[in-house]
Coordinates of C-alpha atoms in Angstrom, one line a residue:
Chain P
X1 CA -0.1 0.2 0.0
X2 CA 1.0 3.6 -1.3
X3 CA 1.8 6.3 2.3
X4 CA 0.0 8.9 1.5
X5 CA 2.5 11.8 2.5
X6 CA 1.2 14.6 4.8
X7 CA 2.7 18.2 4.7
X8 CA 2.2 18.8 8.6
X9 CA 3.2 22.2 8.7
X10 CA 0.8 23.2 6.2
X11 CA -1.8 20.5 7.8
X12 CA -1.7 22.6 11.1
X13 CA -1.8 26.2 9.2
X14 CA -5.2 25.2 7.7
X15 CA -6.3 23.5 11.4
X16 CA -5.4 27.5 13.1
X17 CA -7.2 28.5 10.0
X18 CA -10.5 26.8 10.0
X19 CA -10.4 26.9 13.7
X20 CA -10.5 31.0 13.5
X21 CA -13.2 31.2 11.0
X22 CA -15.7 28.5 12.4
X23 CA -15.2 29.8 16.3
X24 CA -16.8 32.9 15.2
X25 CA -19.5 31.3 13.0
X26 CA -20.5 28.7 16.2
X27 CA -20.5 31.8 18.3
X28 CA -23.4 33.7 15.5
X29 CA -25.0 30.5 15.5
X30 CA -25.2 29.4 19.3
X31 CA -25.5 33.8 20.4
X32 CA -28.5 33.4 17.9
X33 CA -30.5 30.1 18.4
X34 CA -29.9 31.4 22.4
X35 CA -32.2 33.0 25.2
X36 CA -31.4 35.9 26.3
X37 CA -31.2 34.5 29.8
X38 CA -28.8 31.3 28.6
X39 CA -26.5 33.2 26.8
X40 CA -25.9 35.4 30.1
X41 CA -25.2 31.7 31.5
X42 CA -23.1 31.0 29.4
X43 CA -21.1 31.7 25.6
X44 CA -20.4 29.1 24.6
X45 CA -22.7 26.6 25.8
X46 CA -25.2 24.6 23.7
X47 CA -28.6 25.5 24.7
X48 CA -31.4 22.9 25.7
X49 CA -33.6 24.2 22.9
X50 CA -33.5 26.5 20.0
X51 CA -35.2 30.0 20.8
X52 CA -36.8 30.6 17.9
X53 CA -38.9 34.2 18.8
X54 CA -35.2 35.5 18.6
X55 CA -35.7 34.6 14.2
X56 CA -39.0 36.1 14.5
X57 CA -38.4 39.4 16.7
X58 CA -36.2 39.9 14.5
X59 CA -38.1 39.3 10.8
X60 CA -41.1 41.1 12.0
X61 CA -38.3 44.7 13.7
X62 CA -36.5 44.6 10.2
X63 CA -39.5 43.7 7.7
X64 CA -37.0 40.6 6.8
X65 CA -39.4 39.6 3.9
X66 CA -39.0 43.6 2.0
X67 CA -35.2 43.8 2.6
X68 CA -34.3 40.8 2.1
X69 CA -36.2 41.0 -1.9
X70 CA -34.3 44.9 -1.5
X71 CA -31.0 43.0 -1.5
X72 CA -31.8 40.3 -3.6
X73 CA -33.2 42.2 -6.5
X74 CA -30.1 44.0 -6.4
X75 CA -27.3 41.1 -5.6
X76 CA -29.4 39.5 -8.6
X77 CA -28.9 42.2 -11.1
X78 CA -25.9 43.0 -9.9
X79 CA -24.5 39.9 -10.6
X80 CA -26.0 38.6 -14.3
X81 CA -25.9 42.5 -15.4
X82 CA -21.9 42.3 -14.3
X83 CA -21.3 39.0 -16.0
X84 CA -23.1 39.5 -19.0
X85 CA -21.4 43.3 -19.6
X86 CA -18.1 43.0 -18.2
X87 CA -17.4 39.5 -19.4
X88 CA -18.3 41.4 -23.2
X89 CA -15.9 44.5 -22.3
X90 CA -13.1 42.0 -21.4
X91 CA -13.5 39.8 -24.4
X92 CA -13.6 43.2 -26.4
X93 CA -10.2 44.7 -25.1
X94 CA -8.0 41.2 -24.9
X95 CA -8.9 40.8 -28.9
X96 CA -8.3 44.0 -29.6
X97 CA -4.5 44.4 -27.4
X98 CA -2.6 45.6 -30.3
X99 CA -4.9 48.7 -31.0
X100 CA -4.3 51.5 -29.0
X101 CA -7.8 52.3 -28.0
X102 CA -8.3 49.6 -26.8
X103 CA -4.5 48.7 -24.9
X104 CA -5.6 52.5 -23.7
X105 CA -8.8 51.3 -22.2
X106 CA -7.1 48.4 -20.2
X107 CA -4.5 50.7 -18.7
X108 CA -7.4 52.8 -17.5
X109 CA -10.2 50.0 -16.0
X110 CA -6.6 49.0 -14.6
X111 CA -5.7 52.3 -12.7
X112 CA -9.4 52.6 -11.6
X113 CA -8.8 49.6 -9.1
X114 CA -6.6 52.2 -7.3
X115 CA -8.9 55.1 -6.7
X116 CA -9.8 54.0 -3.1
X117 CA -13.9 54.4 -3.3
X118 CA -14.5 56.7 -0.2
X119 CA -13.0 60.3 -2.3
X120 CA -15.0 59.3 -5.1
X121 CA -18.4 59.3 -3.1
X122 CA -20.0 62.6 -2.6
X123 CA -19.0 63.4 -6.0
X124 CA -21.3 59.9 -7.3
X125 CA -24.0 60.7 -5.1
X126 CA -24.4 63.8 -6.1
X127 CA -24.7 63.1 -9.7
X128 CA -26.5 60.1 -9.7
X129 CA -29.0 61.8 -7.7
X130 CA -29.2 64.5 -10.5
X131 CA -29.9 62.0 -13.0
X132 CA -32.8 60.5 -10.7
X133 CA -31.4 57.0 -10.6
X134 CA -30.2 57.4 -6.6
X135 CA -32.5 54.2 -5.6
X136 CA -31.7 50.5 -5.9
X137 CA -31.5 50.7 -9.6
X138 CA -28.6 53.0 -9.7
X139 CA -26.9 51.1 -7.2
X140 CA -27.4 47.9 -9.9
X141 CA -25.7 50.5 -12.1
X142 CA -23.1 51.6 -9.6
X143 CA -22.1 47.8 -8.8
X144 CA -21.7 46.7 -12.5
X145 CA -19.5 49.9 -13.5
X146 CA -17.4 49.8 -10.1
X147 CA -16.7 46.2 -10.9
X148 CA -15.7 46.1 -14.3
X149 CA -12.0 47.8 -13.4
X150 CA -11.5 44.3 -11.0
X151 CA -13.6 41.7 -13.4
X152 CA -11.8 43.5 -16.6
X153 CA -8.8 42.0 -15.1
X154 CA -9.7 38.6 -13.9
X155 CA -11.6 38.2 -17.9
X156 CA -8.7 39.2 -19.4
X157 CA -5.6 36.9 -17.8
X158 CA -8.5 33.8 -18.8
X159 CA -9.0 34.9 -21.9
X160 CA -6.1 34.5 -22.9
X161 CA -5.5 31.3 -22.6
X162 CA -8.8 30.5 -24.9
X163 CA -6.8 29.4 -28.1
X164 CA -7.8 31.3 -30.6
X165 CA -7.9 29.2 -33.5
X166 CA -11.6 27.9 -31.6
X167 CA -12.9 31.4 -32.8
X168 CA -11.0 31.1 -36.3
X169 CA -12.7 27.4 -36.7
X170 CA -15.7 29.3 -35.7
X171 CA -15.8 31.9 -38.1
X172 CA -15.0 29.4 -40.8
X173 CA -17.9 27.1 -39.4
X174 CA -20.4 29.9 -40.2
X175 CA -20.4 32.2 -36.7
X176 CA -20.4 35.7 -36.3
X177 CA -18.5 37.5 -33.7
X178 CA -22.0 38.1 -31.7
X179 CA -22.4 34.0 -31.7
X180 CA -18.6 33.4 -31.4
X181 CA -18.8 35.7 -28.4
X182 CA -22.4 34.0 -26.6
X183 CA -21.8 30.4 -28.3
X184 CA -18.1 30.0 -27.9
X185 CA -16.7 32.2 -25.4
X186 CA -19.1 32.7 -22.8
X187 CA -19.3 28.9 -21.9
X188 CA -16.1 28.5 -22.0
X189 CA -15.3 31.7 -19.8
X190 CA -17.3 29.6 -17.2
X191 CA -14.7 29.3 -14.1
X192 CA -14.4 32.8 -14.2
X193 CA -18.2 34.0 -14.5
X194 CA -18.3 31.8 -11.0
X195 CA -15.8 33.8 -9.5
X196 CA -17.1 37.1 -10.5
X197 CA -20.0 36.3 -10.2
X198 CA -19.3 35.3 -6.0
X199 CA -17.8 38.0 -5.9
X200 CA -20.2 40.6 -6.7
X201 CA -22.7 38.8 -5.1
X202 CA -21.3 38.9 -1.9
X203 CA -20.0 42.7 -2.4
X204 CA -23.1 43.9 -3.4
X205 CA -24.9 41.5 -0.6
X206 CA -22.6 42.8 2.4
X207 CA -22.5 46.2 1.2
X208 CA -23.0 48.9 3.2
X209 CA -21.7 52.2 2.9
X210 CA -23.1 52.6 -1.2
X211 CA -26.9 51.5 -0.4
X212 CA -26.3 54.1 2.9
X213 CA -25.1 57.0 0.7
X214 CA -27.5 56.7 -2.2
X215 CA -30.4 54.8 -0.9
X216 CA -33.2 57.6 0.7
X217 CA -36.3 55.5 0.2
X218 CA -36.5 53.1 3.6
X219 CA -38.7 50.8 1.6
X220 CA -35.4 50.6 -0.3
X221 CA -33.3 49.7 2.2
X222 CA -30.9 46.5 2.1
X223 CA -30.5 43.9 5.0
X224 CA -27.2 45.8 6.5
X225 CA -28.7 48.9 6.5
X226 CA -31.8 48.2 8.1
X227 CA -29.2 45.4 10.4
X228 CA -27.0 48.7 11.1
X229 CA -30.0 50.8 12.4
X230 CA -32.0 47.5 14.3
X231 CA -28.0 47.9 15.8
X232 CA -27.9 51.0 17.3
X233 CA -31.9 50.5 18.3
X234 CA -31.5 47.1 19.8
X235 CA -27.7 47.2 21.0
X236 CA -28.2 45.0 24.2
X237 CA -29.9 42.3 22.8
X238 CA -27.6 40.8 21.0
X239 CA -29.2 37.2 20.5
X240 CA -31.9 38.9 18.1
X241 CA -29.1 40.9 16.2
X242 CA -27.3 37.6 16.1
X243 CA -30.4 36.2 14.4
X244 CA -30.8 38.5 11.7
X245 CA -27.1 38.5 10.7
X246 CA -27.3 34.7 10.8
X247 CA -30.6 34.8 7.8
X248 CA -28.5 37.6 5.9
X249 CA -25.6 35.5 6.0
X250 CA -27.5 32.0 4.7
X251 CA -28.2 33.1 1.1
X252 CA -24.8 34.0 0.2
X253 CA -23.9 30.5 2.2
X254 CA -26.0 28.8 -0.5
X255 CA -24.7 31.3 -3.7
X256 CA -21.5 30.3 -2.0
X257 CA -22.3 26.5 -2.7
X258 CA -23.9 26.2 -6.3
X259 CA -21.5 28.6 -7.9
X260 CA -18.2 27.0 -6.5
X261 CA -18.8 24.1 -8.8
X262 CA -18.0 26.0 -11.5
X263 CA -14.7 27.3 -10.7
X264 CA -13.2 24.0 -11.7
X265 CA -9.5 24.1 -13.5
X266 CA -9.9 21.9 -17.4
X267 CA -12.9 23.8 -18.4
X268 CA -11.0 23.9 -22.1
X269 CA -9.1 21.3 -22.0
X270 CA -9.8 19.0 -24.9
X271 CA -9.8 22.1 -27.1
X272 CA -6.2 21.4 -28.8
X273 CA -3.9 19.0 -29.3
Chain Q
X1 CA -17.1 22.2 -56.1
X2 CA -14.9 24.0 -57.3
X3 CA -11.7 25.1 -58.7
X4 CA -8.9 27.5 -56.6
X5 CA -7.3 30.2 -58.3
X6 CA -5.0 32.6 -56.4
X7 CA -3.3 35.0 -58.9
X8 CA 0.6 36.7 -57.9
X9 CA -0.5 37.2 -54.2
X10 CA 0.9 39.0 -51.8
X11 CA 0.9 38.5 -47.7
X12 CA 2.9 41.8 -46.2
X13 CA 2.6 42.6 -42.8
X14 CA 2.8 46.5 -42.2
X15 CA 5.3 47.8 -39.6
X16 CA 8.3 49.4 -38.9
X17 CA 9.8 46.2 -40.1
X18 CA 7.7 44.8 -42.8
X19 CA 7.4 41.6 -43.4
X20 CA 6.6 40.2 -46.5
X21 CA 5.2 36.4 -45.5
X22 CA 3.8 35.5 -49.2
X23 CA 5.6 36.3 -52.0
X24 CA 4.1 36.3 -56.0
X25 CA 1.8 33.2 -54.9
X26 CA 0.2 31.8 -58.3
X27 CA -1.8 28.5 -58.7
X28 CA -4.5 27.1 -60.2
X29 CA -6.1 24.3 -58.5
X30 CA -8.1 22.3 -60.9
X31 CA -11.4 21.2 -59.2
X32 CA -11.4 17.8 -57.3
X33 CA -7.4 18.0 -57.1
X34 CA -5.5 17.5 -54.1
X35 CA -2.7 20.3 -53.8
X36 CA 0.1 19.8 -51.0
X37 CA 1.9 22.8 -50.0
X38 CA 4.9 21.8 -48.5
X39 CA 8.1 23.6 -47.0
X40 CA 10.0 24.6 -44.2
X41 CA 8.8 26.9 -40.6
X42 CA 8.0 29.7 -41.7
X43 CA 7.9 29.0 -45.5
X44 CA 4.2 30.9 -45.9
X45 CA 2.7 27.6 -46.4
X46 CA 0.3 28.4 -43.6
X47 CA -0.7 32.1 -44.2
X48 CA -1.6 31.2 -48.0
X49 CA -3.5 28.7 -47.0
X50 CA -5.4 30.8 -43.8
X51 CA -5.6 33.7 -47.0
X52 CA -7.6 31.1 -49.0
X53 CA -9.9 30.3 -45.5
X54 CA -10.0 34.6 -44.9
X55 CA -8.2 34.5 -41.6
X56 CA -5.6 36.4 -43.3
X57 CA -6.1 39.0 -45.7
X58 CA -4.4 39.2 -49.0
X59 CA -2.1 42.4 -49.4
X60 CA -2.3 42.0 -53.1
X61 CA -3.4 40.0 -55.8
X62 CA -6.4 38.2 -56.0
X63 CA -8.1 34.7 -54.6
X64 CA -10.7 33.3 -57.0
X65 CA -13.1 29.9 -55.2
X66 CA -15.1 29.0 -58.6
X67 CA -16.0 32.2 -61.1
X68 CA -15.9 34.0 -57.6
X69 CA -13.2 36.7 -56.4
X70 CA -13.3 36.3 -52.8
X71 CA -10.7 38.8 -51.3
X72 CA -13.0 40.6 -49.3
X73 CA -15.5 37.8 -48.9
X74 CA -16.1 36.6 -44.7
X75 CA -14.9 33.3 -43.9
X76 CA -17.7 31.8 -43.4
X77 CA -19.3 32.8 -47.3
X78 CA -16.5 31.0 -48.8
X79 CA -18.1 27.9 -48.6
X80 CA -14.4 26.3 -47.3
X81 CA -14.1 23.7 -44.1
X82 CA -11.0 24.1 -42.3
X83 CA -9.2 21.1 -40.5
X84 CA -6.7 23.0 -38.0
X85 CA -3.4 21.9 -36.4
X86 CA -4.4 21.6 -33.5
X87 CA -8.0 20.5 -34.2
X88 CA -9.9 23.4 -32.2
X89 CA -12.6 21.1 -30.7
X90 CA -15.1 23.5 -28.9
X91 CA -14.3 22.0 -25.8
X92 CA -17.9 22.4 -23.9
X93 CA -19.5 20.4 -26.9
X94 CA -20.4 16.7 -27.4
X95 CA -18.7 15.3 -30.6
X96 CA -21.7 15.3 -32.0
X97 CA -22.6 19.6 -31.3
X98 CA -19.7 20.3 -32.5
X99 CA -19.4 18.0 -35.7
X100 CA -23.4 20.0 -36.2
X101 CA -22.4 23.6 -35.0
X102 CA -21.6 24.8 -38.6
X103 CA -25.1 23.3 -39.8
X104 CA -26.9 24.6 -36.8
X105 CA -25.4 27.7 -37.7
X106 CA -26.6 27.7 -40.7
X107 CA -30.3 27.2 -40.4
X108 CA -30.0 23.8 -41.4
X109 CA -33.1 21.7 -41.2
X110 CA -32.3 19.1 -37.7
X111 CA -33.0 16.1 -39.7
X112 CA -30.7 17.1 -42.4
X113 CA -28.4 17.7 -39.6
X114 CA -28.4 14.6 -38.0
X115 CA -28.2 12.6 -41.4
X116 CA -25.2 14.4 -42.1
X117 CA -23.3 13.9 -38.6
X118 CA -24.7 10.7 -38.9
X119 CA -23.4 9.6 -42.3
X120 CA -19.8 11.5 -41.1
X121 CA -19.8 9.6 -38.1
X122 CA -19.6 6.8 -40.1
X123 CA -17.2 7.4 -42.9
X124 CA -14.9 8.2 -40.3
X125 CA -15.5 5.6 -37.4
X126 CA -16.5 7.7 -35.0
X127 CA -20.7 6.8 -34.4
X128 CA -19.9 5.6 -31.4
X129 CA -18.3 9.4 -30.0
X130 CA -20.9 11.1 -30.6
X131 CA -21.6 11.8 -27.2
X132 CA -18.6 12.6 -25.7
X133 CA -16.7 15.3 -25.2
X134 CA -13.8 16.2 -27.0
X135 CA -11.3 16.0 -23.6
X136 CA -12.6 12.1 -23.2
X137 CA -11.1 11.3 -27.0
X138 CA -7.6 10.2 -27.5
X139 CA -5.4 12.4 -29.8
X140 CA -6.5 10.6 -33.5
X141 CA -10.2 10.5 -32.4
X142 CA -9.9 14.4 -32.1
X143 CA -8.1 14.3 -35.2
X144 CA -11.1 12.2 -36.8
X145 CA -14.0 14.1 -35.1
X146 CA -12.1 18.0 -36.6
X147 CA -12.9 16.3 -39.9
X148 CA -15.9 15.1 -39.6
X149 CA -16.4 18.6 -39.1
X150 CA -15.4 20.1 -42.2
X151 CA -17.0 17.1 -43.8
X152 CA -20.6 17.4 -42.6
X153 CA -20.1 20.9 -44.4
X154 CA -20.0 19.4 -47.6
X155 CA -17.7 22.6 -48.3
X156 CA -16.0 23.6 -52.0
X157 CA -12.9 22.8 -50.4
X158 CA -11.3 21.7 -47.8
X159 CA -8.1 23.1 -46.0
X160 CA -6.0 21.0 -44.1
X161 CA -3.1 23.3 -42.1
X162 CA -0.9 20.4 -40.6
X163 CA -3.6 17.8 -39.5
X164 CA -1.3 15.1 -38.9
X165 CA 1.3 17.1 -37.2
X166 CA 0.2 16.2 -33.4
X167 CA 0.1 12.7 -33.8
X168 CA 2.3 9.4 -33.1
X169 CA 4.5 8.5 -35.9
X170 CA 2.3 5.2 -36.1
X171 CA -1.4 7.1 -36.5
X172 CA 0.3 10.0 -38.6
X173 CA 0.7 7.5 -41.2
X174 CA -3.0 5.7 -40.9
X175 CA -4.2 9.0 -41.0
X176 CA -2.5 9.4 -44.1
X177 CA -4.1 7.4 -46.0
X178 CA -7.2 7.4 -44.1
X179 CA -7.4 11.3 -45.5
X180 CA -6.4 10.3 -49.4
X181 CA -9.5 7.1 -49.2
X182 CA -11.5 11.1 -48.3
X183 CA -10.5 13.1 -50.8
X184 CA -11.3 10.0 -53.3
X185 CA -14.7 9.4 -51.5
X186 CA -15.4 13.3 -51.4
X187 CA -14.5 14.5 -54.9
X188 CA -14.0 17.8 -53.6
X189 CA -10.5 20.0 -53.6
X190 CA -8.0 19.5 -51.2
X191 CA -5.6 22.0 -49.6
X192 CA -3.1 20.3 -47.4
X193 CA -0.1 21.9 -45.8
X194 CA 2.7 19.8 -44.3
X195 CA 6.2 20.1 -43.2
X196 CA 6.3 16.6 -43.8
X197 CA 7.9 15.9 -46.9
X198 CA 6.4 12.3 -46.6
X199 CA 3.0 13.3 -46.0
X200 CA 3.6 15.2 -49.5
X201 CA 4.9 12.9 -51.4
X202 CA 2.2 10.4 -50.6
X203 CA -1.2 12.5 -50.5
X204 CA -1.3 15.0 -53.3
X205 CA -2.0 15.5 -56.8
X206 CA 0.4 17.8 -57.0
X207 CA 3.0 19.4 -54.1
X208 CA 3.9 23.2 -54.0
X209 CA 7.1 23.6 -52.5
X210 CA 7.5 26.6 -50.5
X211 CA 10.9 28.8 -49.3
X212 CA 11.0 32.2 -47.4
X213 CA 7.6 32.9 -49.3
X214 CA 8.2 32.5 -52.4
X215 CA 6.9 29.1 -54.7
X216 CA 10.2 27.1 -55.4
X217 CA 8.5 24.7 -57.8
X218 CA 4.8 23.1 -58.3
X219 CA 4.9 20.0 -60.1
X220 CA 3.5 16.3 -59.5
X221 CA 5.2 14.2 -56.7
X222 CA 7.6 12.3 -59.3
X223 CA 8.0 15.4 -61.3
X224 CA 9.6 17.2 -58.4
X225 CA 11.4 14.2 -57.1
X226 CA 12.5 13.4 -60.3
X227 CA 13.6 16.8 -61.8
X228 CA 14.0 19.1 -58.9
X229 CA 14.1 22.7 -60.2
X230 CA 16.6 23.4 -57.3
X231 CA 19.1 22.7 -54.6
X232 CA 16.3 23.5 -52.3
X233 CA 13.9 21.2 -53.7
X234 CA 16.2 18.9 -54.5
X235 CA 17.6 19.1 -50.3
X236 CA 13.9 18.8 -49.1
X237 CA 12.3 16.2 -51.3
X238 CA 13.5 12.7 -51.0
X239 CA 14.3 11.2 -47.4
X240 CA 16.9 10.3 -46.9
X241 CA 17.9 13.2 -48.7
X242 CA 19.7 14.2 -51.7
X243 CA 23.4 14.0 -51.3
X244 CA 25.0 17.2 -52.6
X245 CA 29.1 17.0 -54.3
X246 CA 30.3 20.3 -55.0
X247 CA 32.9 20.0 -57.8
X248 CA 33.4 21.4 -61.7
X249 CA 32.9 20.1 -65.0
X250 CA 35.8 19.5 -66.8
X251 CA 35.7 19.0 -70.6
X252 CA 38.2 16.9 -72.6
X253 CA 38.2 15.8 -76.3
X254 CA 34.3 14.2 -76.5
X255 CA 34.3 13.4 -72.7
X256 CA 32.3 15.9 -69.3
X257 CA 34.1 14.7 -66.2
X258 CA 32.8 15.6 -62.6
X259 CA 35.4 15.9 -60.7
X260 CA 35.5 16.6 -56.9
X261 CA 38.3 15.1 -54.6
X262 CA 38.7 11.9 -54.6
X263 CA 35.9 11.9 -57.2
X264 CA 36.0 11.9 -61.4
X265 CA 32.9 10.5 -62.6
X266 CA 32.0 10.8 -66.3
X267 CA 29.2 12.3 -67.6
X268 CA 26.8 10.5 -69.9
X269 CA 27.0 12.1 -73.9
X270 CA 22.9 13.0 -73.3
X271 CA 23.9 15.4 -70.7
X272 CA 26.3 17.7 -72.4
X273 CA 24.3 19.7 -74.5
X274 CA 22.4 21.4 -71.4
X275 CA 25.7 21.9 -69.6
X276 CA 27.3 23.8 -72.4
X277 CA 24.1 26.0 -72.8
X278 CA 24.1 26.6 -69.1
X279 CA 27.6 27.6 -69.4
X280 CA 28.8 25.2 -66.7
X281 CA 31.6 23.3 -68.0
X282 CA 34.9 24.8 -66.0
X283 CA 32.5 26.4 -63.7
X284 CA 31.8 25.2 -60.0
X285 CA 28.7 23.0 -60.1
X286 CA 26.8 20.6 -57.7
X287 CA 26.0 17.1 -58.3
X288 CA 23.3 16.1 -56.6
X289 CA 22.5 12.1 -56.1
X290 CA 20.3 10.4 -54.1
X291 CA 21.3 7.8 -51.5
X292 CA 19.0 5.0 -53.8
X293 CA 21.4 5.7 -56.7
X294 CA 24.7 4.5 -55.3
X295 CA 25.3 0.7 -55.3
X296 CA 27.7 -1.6 -53.5
X297 CA 27.3 -4.7 -55.7
X298 CA 29.7 -5.5 -58.4
X299 CA 27.5 -5.9 -61.1
X300 CA 26.6 -1.9 -61.1
X301 CA 30.6 -1.4 -61.5
X302 CA 30.2 -3.5 -64.6
X303 CA 26.9 -1.0 -65.4
X304 CA 28.2 2.5 -64.1
X305 CA 32.0 1.6 -65.2
X306 CA 31.5 5.8 -65.5
X307 CA 30.8 6.5 -61.8
X308 CA 32.8 4.6 -60.1
X309 CA 34.5 5.7 -57.1
X310 CA 36.2 5.1 -53.2
X311 CA 35.0 6.1 -50.2
X312 CA 36.0 5.7 -46.6
X313 CA 32.5 4.7 -44.1
X314 CA 31.9 6.5 -40.9
X315 CA 28.9 5.4 -40.3
X316 CA 26.5 2.2 -40.4
X317 CA 22.9 2.1 -40.1
X318 CA 20.9 -1.0 -40.1
X319 CA 17.5 -0.5 -41.2
X320 CA 16.5 -4.1 -41.0
X321 CA 15.1 -4.3 -45.1
X322 CA 18.1 -2.0 -45.9
X323 CA 21.3 -0.1 -44.5
X324 CA 22.5 3.5 -45.0
X325 CA 25.9 4.2 -45.3
X326 CA 27.7 7.6 -44.3
X327 CA 30.7 8.4 -45.4
X328 CA 33.6 10.7 -46.6
X329 CA 34.1 11.3 -50.0
X330 CA 37.9 13.6 -50.2
X331 CA 35.9 16.2 -47.4
X332 CA 32.0 16.0 -48.3
X333 CA 29.5 13.7 -46.6
X334 CA 27.7 10.7 -49.1
X335 CA 24.8 8.4 -48.1
X336 CA 23.8 5.8 -49.6
X337 CA 21.0 3.6 -49.7
X338 CA 22.0 -0.1 -50.1
X339 CA 20.7 -4.0 -50.1
X340 CA 20.6 -5.0 -46.2
X341 CA 23.3 -8.5 -46.9
X342 CA 26.4 -6.2 -47.1
X343 CA 29.0 -6.8 -44.7
X344 CA 30.7 -3.3 -44.9
X345 CA 31.2 -2.3 -41.2
X346 CA 32.8 1.6 -40.2
X347 CA 36.3 2.0 -41.5
X348 CA 36.6 0.3 -45.0
X349 CA 37.1 1.9 -47.8
X350 CA 34.5 1.0 -49.9
X351 CA 33.8 0.8 -53.7
X352 CA 30.8 2.2 -54.7
X353 CA 29.0 2.7 -58.0
X354 CA 26.7 6.0 -59.1
X355 CA 23.7 5.2 -61.6
X356 CA 25.0 8.4 -63.9
X357 CA 21.6 8.1 -65.5
X358 CA 20.1 9.8 -62.3
X359 CA 22.5 12.3 -61.2
X360 CA 21.6 16.3 -60.8
X361 CA 23.5 19.5 -61.9
X362 CA 23.1 22.6 -60.4
X363 CA 24.9 25.9 -60.9
X364 CA 27.0 26.4 -57.3
X365 CA 26.1 30.0 -57.4
X366 CA 22.4 30.4 -58.8
X367 CA 21.3 26.9 -57.6
X368 CA 19.4 26.3 -60.1
X369 CA 19.5 23.1 -61.8
X370 CA 21.3 22.2 -65.5
X371 CA 18.9 20.7 -66.8

């Protein structure tokens, strides 16, 4: 039998890392499912029974249904539009790097990664409200546009690994530029679409600052916003706060589990040679 | 089905150091003909093929497929199919989808697509692979799928860019004959690019030998082998390649001899006129002789007394059915293919007879054949 070699150092690091991540997670769950009385008795202990009223109260206080809907609406469209448009922009740049216009765009987007958001925050809000887009729609547009710099960078790196012959073959087969992108290139961008999708979803779902400055109508508030209000009002009731955090967290865990299966290497395997 | 005609075609890449990849390429390819473009890397053969496909712009000259000028026609409207060196199969599609893709884009009815894909799969013996994705196929199978993708289109011309170069030697020989059979079966114009002279010789109805963007010779395989027009073609076509000995032509009385260090060979009287006409007498020339035209058996010494010389054997290569002797002839290398029963050893001095009717003479300066 072949003995499997363990890299003990790496394993220890991984275990320590996992504990650092799992411990707060454990605490969140424990606090969320305990009654205030049980929490006072023991912070880390497992409760005798799950205290569901934390969740029901949190749902009613945060108007969970509506806020969840708002967050979902913004996140869903931010992700879909980001993937569809940013991949297209990246494709155009990646295949035209010989032209100075596209090369210039590449470096323009690339440099935008280094602009700190707070610097442009206020002018941006003024601009968006001036054109009547200081709402959810405007927020979605900003996520799509602000993702461009990083996403284009990521997409282009991957596009370079897709052999040009595939496009030439499709071209000879009768495809136009549009068909080549949607039928050949876009499906092959799967792993990058998943990466960009996950990052955009996490950003849009958890973002606090942009919704705070952009949204004036309380009916459009997202989960992080209402949690903030909730936190300041009920700061003494940790159980309610953590129950609300837990409910906000679960959709992202689902998104990650679903998308991460797409982040696999070797999607272009078999294309050439 | 159509003939393909290239008239004075140039490919120039502009820039600071502008490069001319193809210079004045003119060729008429008949309908149903199998033409092979052959030459070393960078000779412009693939560029020429890509210009026919429409993947590269034609800088100057005209391209006709059938009666229509195609210079400005998009690849998809040229009615050609191309097989790429690295197959270029769509990795996210099954073999069936790969083959059907071109037909779907052309809005063929579903039943027609299915019939064509299954027919092509049957011809290529890949019916059992139709549901698989390219990554689950071997190199040879991928090559067949790439061919299948071209076949289903029933194009006017097939373009193939070194389609066998990624296969192992055995599979290459097998696929070579299969492509030849396919050509006979499909009765379509084939334009095939390769750097392998064996593929060119075995498959082509006509061969176009290229070097540095220039066409060197266009002829049938036999003609190219027997009558190469210059030193490059002579050395490129044939395996092992032709031997070259540099020397002079000396004329005395009614005899003409090729003289080089340790060699003096009598030239057949039939060649005198052409040598005199070329002004090659008393001038440096290159004598070309193919390895199979040098013999070591006694009977050849009697048959070709004017072509006898001696040389020291440097290397003996046993190939089973035959053997190669690599020899030193007055400082010049010469390779002879002789029968395997010979017991020549390294270091021996052997007597060889050259079939002087098979020699080639080239002008040393212009490198052109003295016909």
